[in-house]
mmCIF file of C-alpha atoms in Angstrom:
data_model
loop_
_atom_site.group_PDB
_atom_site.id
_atom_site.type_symbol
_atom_site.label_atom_id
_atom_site.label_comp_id
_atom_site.label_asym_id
_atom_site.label_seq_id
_atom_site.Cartn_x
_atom_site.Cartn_y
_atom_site.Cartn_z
ATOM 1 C CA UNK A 28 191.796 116.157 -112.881
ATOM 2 C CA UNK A 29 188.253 116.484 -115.057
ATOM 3 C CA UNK A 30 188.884 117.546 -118.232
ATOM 4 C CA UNK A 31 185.745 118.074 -120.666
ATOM 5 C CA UNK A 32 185.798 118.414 -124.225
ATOM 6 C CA UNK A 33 183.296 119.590 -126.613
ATOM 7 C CA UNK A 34 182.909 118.865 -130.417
ATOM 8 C CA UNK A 35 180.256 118.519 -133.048
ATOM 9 C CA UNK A 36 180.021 122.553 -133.878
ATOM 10 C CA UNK A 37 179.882 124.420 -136.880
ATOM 11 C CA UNK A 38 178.241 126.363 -139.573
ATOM 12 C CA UNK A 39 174.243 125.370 -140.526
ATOM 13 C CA UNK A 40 171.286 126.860 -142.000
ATOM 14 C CA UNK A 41 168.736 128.240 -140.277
ATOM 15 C CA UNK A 42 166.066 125.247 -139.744
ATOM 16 C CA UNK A 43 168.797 122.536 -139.830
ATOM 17 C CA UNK A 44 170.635 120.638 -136.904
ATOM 18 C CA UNK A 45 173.487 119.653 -135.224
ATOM 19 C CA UNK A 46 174.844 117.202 -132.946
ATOM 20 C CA UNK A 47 177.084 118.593 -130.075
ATOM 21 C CA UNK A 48 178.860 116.171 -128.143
ATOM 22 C CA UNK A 49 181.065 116.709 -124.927
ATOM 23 C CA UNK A 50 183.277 114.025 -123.348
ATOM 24 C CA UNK A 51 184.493 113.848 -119.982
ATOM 25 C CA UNK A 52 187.467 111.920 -118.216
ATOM 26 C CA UNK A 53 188.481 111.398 -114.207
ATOM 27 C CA UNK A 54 186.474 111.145 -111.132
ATOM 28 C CA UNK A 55 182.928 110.372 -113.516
ATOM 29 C CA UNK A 56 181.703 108.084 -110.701
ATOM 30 C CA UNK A 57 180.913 111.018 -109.042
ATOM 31 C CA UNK A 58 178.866 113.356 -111.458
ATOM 32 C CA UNK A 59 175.637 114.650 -110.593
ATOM 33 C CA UNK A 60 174.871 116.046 -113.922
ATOM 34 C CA UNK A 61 176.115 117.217 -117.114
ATOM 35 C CA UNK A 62 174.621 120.554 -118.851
ATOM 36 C CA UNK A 63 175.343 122.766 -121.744
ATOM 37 C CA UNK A 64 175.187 126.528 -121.659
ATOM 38 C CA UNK A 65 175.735 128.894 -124.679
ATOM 39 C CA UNK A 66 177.008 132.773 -124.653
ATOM 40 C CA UNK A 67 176.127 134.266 -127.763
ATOM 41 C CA UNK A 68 178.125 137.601 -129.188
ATOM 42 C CA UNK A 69 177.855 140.430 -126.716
ATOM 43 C CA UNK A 70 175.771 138.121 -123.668
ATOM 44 C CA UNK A 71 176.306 136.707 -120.634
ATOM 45 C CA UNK A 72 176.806 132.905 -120.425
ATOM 46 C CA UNK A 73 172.990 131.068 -120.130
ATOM 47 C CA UNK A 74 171.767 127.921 -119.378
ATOM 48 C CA UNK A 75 170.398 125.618 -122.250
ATOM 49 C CA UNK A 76 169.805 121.652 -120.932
ATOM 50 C CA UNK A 77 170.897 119.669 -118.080
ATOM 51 C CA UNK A 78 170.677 116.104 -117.531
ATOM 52 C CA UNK A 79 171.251 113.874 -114.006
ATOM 53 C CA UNK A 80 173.842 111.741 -114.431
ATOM 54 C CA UNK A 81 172.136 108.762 -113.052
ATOM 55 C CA UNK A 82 168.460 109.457 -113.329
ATOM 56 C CA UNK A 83 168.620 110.598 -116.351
ATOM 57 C CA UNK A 84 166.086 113.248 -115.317
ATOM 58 C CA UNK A 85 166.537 116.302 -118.024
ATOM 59 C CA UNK A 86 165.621 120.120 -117.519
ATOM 60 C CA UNK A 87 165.782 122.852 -120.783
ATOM 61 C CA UNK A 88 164.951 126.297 -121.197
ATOM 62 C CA UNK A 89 161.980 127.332 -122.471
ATOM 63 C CA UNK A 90 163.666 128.825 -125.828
ATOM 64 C CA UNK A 91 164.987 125.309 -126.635
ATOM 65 C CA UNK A 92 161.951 122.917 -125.527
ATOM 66 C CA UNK A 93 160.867 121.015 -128.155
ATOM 67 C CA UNK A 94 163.880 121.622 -130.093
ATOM 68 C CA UNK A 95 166.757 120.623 -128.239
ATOM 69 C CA UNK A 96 167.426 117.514 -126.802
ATOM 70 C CA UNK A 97 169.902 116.110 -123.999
ATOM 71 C CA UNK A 98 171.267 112.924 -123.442
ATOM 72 C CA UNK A 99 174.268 110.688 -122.384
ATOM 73 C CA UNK A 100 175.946 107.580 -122.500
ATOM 74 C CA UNK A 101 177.355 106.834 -118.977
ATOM 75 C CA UNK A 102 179.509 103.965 -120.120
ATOM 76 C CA UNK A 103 181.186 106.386 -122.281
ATOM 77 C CA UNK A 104 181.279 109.141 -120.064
ATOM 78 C CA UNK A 105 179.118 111.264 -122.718
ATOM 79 C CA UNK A 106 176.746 113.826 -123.379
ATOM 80 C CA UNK A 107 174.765 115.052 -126.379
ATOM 81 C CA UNK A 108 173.198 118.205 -127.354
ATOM 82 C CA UNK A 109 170.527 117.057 -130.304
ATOM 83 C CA UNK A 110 169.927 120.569 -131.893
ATOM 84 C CA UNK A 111 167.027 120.531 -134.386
ATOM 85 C CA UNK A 112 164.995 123.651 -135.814
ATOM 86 C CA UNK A 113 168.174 125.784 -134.916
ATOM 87 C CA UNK A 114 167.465 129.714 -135.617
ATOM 88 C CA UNK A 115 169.634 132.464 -135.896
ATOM 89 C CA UNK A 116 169.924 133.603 -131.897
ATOM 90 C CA UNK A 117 171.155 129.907 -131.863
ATOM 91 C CA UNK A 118 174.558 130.893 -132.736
ATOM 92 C CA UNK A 119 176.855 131.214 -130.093
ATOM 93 C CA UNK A 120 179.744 129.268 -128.100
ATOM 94 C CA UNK A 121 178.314 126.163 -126.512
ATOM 95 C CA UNK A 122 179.836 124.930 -123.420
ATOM 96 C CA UNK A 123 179.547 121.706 -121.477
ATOM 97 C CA UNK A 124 179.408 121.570 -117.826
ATOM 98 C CA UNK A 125 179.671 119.074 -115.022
ATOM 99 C CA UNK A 126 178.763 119.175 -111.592
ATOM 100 C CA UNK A 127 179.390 117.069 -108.414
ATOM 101 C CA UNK A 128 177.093 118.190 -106.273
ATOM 102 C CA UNK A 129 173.358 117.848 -106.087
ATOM 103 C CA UNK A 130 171.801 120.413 -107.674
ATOM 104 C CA UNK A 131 168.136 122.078 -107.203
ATOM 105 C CA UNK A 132 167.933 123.899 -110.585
ATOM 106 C CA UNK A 133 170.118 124.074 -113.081
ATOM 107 C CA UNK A 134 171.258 127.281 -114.557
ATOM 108 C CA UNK A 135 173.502 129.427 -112.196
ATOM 109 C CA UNK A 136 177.140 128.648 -113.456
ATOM 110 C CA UNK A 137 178.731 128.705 -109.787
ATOM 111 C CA UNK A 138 177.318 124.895 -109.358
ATOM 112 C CA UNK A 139 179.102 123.724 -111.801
ATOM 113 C CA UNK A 140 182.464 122.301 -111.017
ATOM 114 C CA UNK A 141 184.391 121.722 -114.699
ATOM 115 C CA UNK A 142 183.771 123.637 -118.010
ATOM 116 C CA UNK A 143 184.834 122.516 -121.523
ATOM 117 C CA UNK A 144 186.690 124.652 -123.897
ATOM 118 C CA UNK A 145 183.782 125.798 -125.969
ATOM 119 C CA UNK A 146 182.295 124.630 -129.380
ATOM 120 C CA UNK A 147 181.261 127.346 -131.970
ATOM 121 C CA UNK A 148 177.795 127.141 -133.248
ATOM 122 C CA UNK A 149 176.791 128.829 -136.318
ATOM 123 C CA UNK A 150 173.166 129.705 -138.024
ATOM 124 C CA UNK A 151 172.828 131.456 -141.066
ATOM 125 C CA UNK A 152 169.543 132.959 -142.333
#
């Protein structure tokens, strides 16, 4: 069984950063890619940054680019969410993802296989 777990949230200013981090255990020799989403108070779940396991190849949303930044250690069957300039509409419940199967794009939920518990992001003005 895949089991996920996120960690590195919390409270932080508006302008300042944070590190997310979300490990992942069984059957890793098969992941496609990794990807954090975020569902802020009162909205639907949304894609934020995906990265291919193998490749390395990475894919963001436009609100994040330049701001955010995904990566992973494969021996360590890891992946980061760098989170710099963070605003306000930032805050929300971050999520990492995993998916098996070769994906096109990268932000409908239904091609993603496991989900972690959720790590609570906070921005303050």
């Amino acid at each position: 069984q895949v089991q996920l777990v996120e960690s590195g949230g919390g409270l932080v200013q508006a302008g300042g950063s944070l590190r997310l981090s979300c490990a992942f255990s069984g059957r890793a020799f098969s992941t496609f890619a990794m990807a954090w989403f975020r569902q802020a108070p009162g909205k639907e779940r949304e894609f934020v940054a995906a990265i291919r396991w193998n490749g390395g190849i990475t894919s963001y949303t436009d609100s994040v680019k330049g701001r955010f930044t995904i990566s992973r250690d494969n021996a360590k069957s890891t992946v980061f969410l760098q989170m710099d300039s963070l605003k306000p509409e930032g805050t929300a419940v971050y999520y990492c993802a995993r998916s098996e199967r070769p994906i096109v794009v990268y932000y409908y939920i239904k091609d993603y296989d496991n989900w972690g518990q959720g790590t609570q992001v906070t921005v303050s003005s």
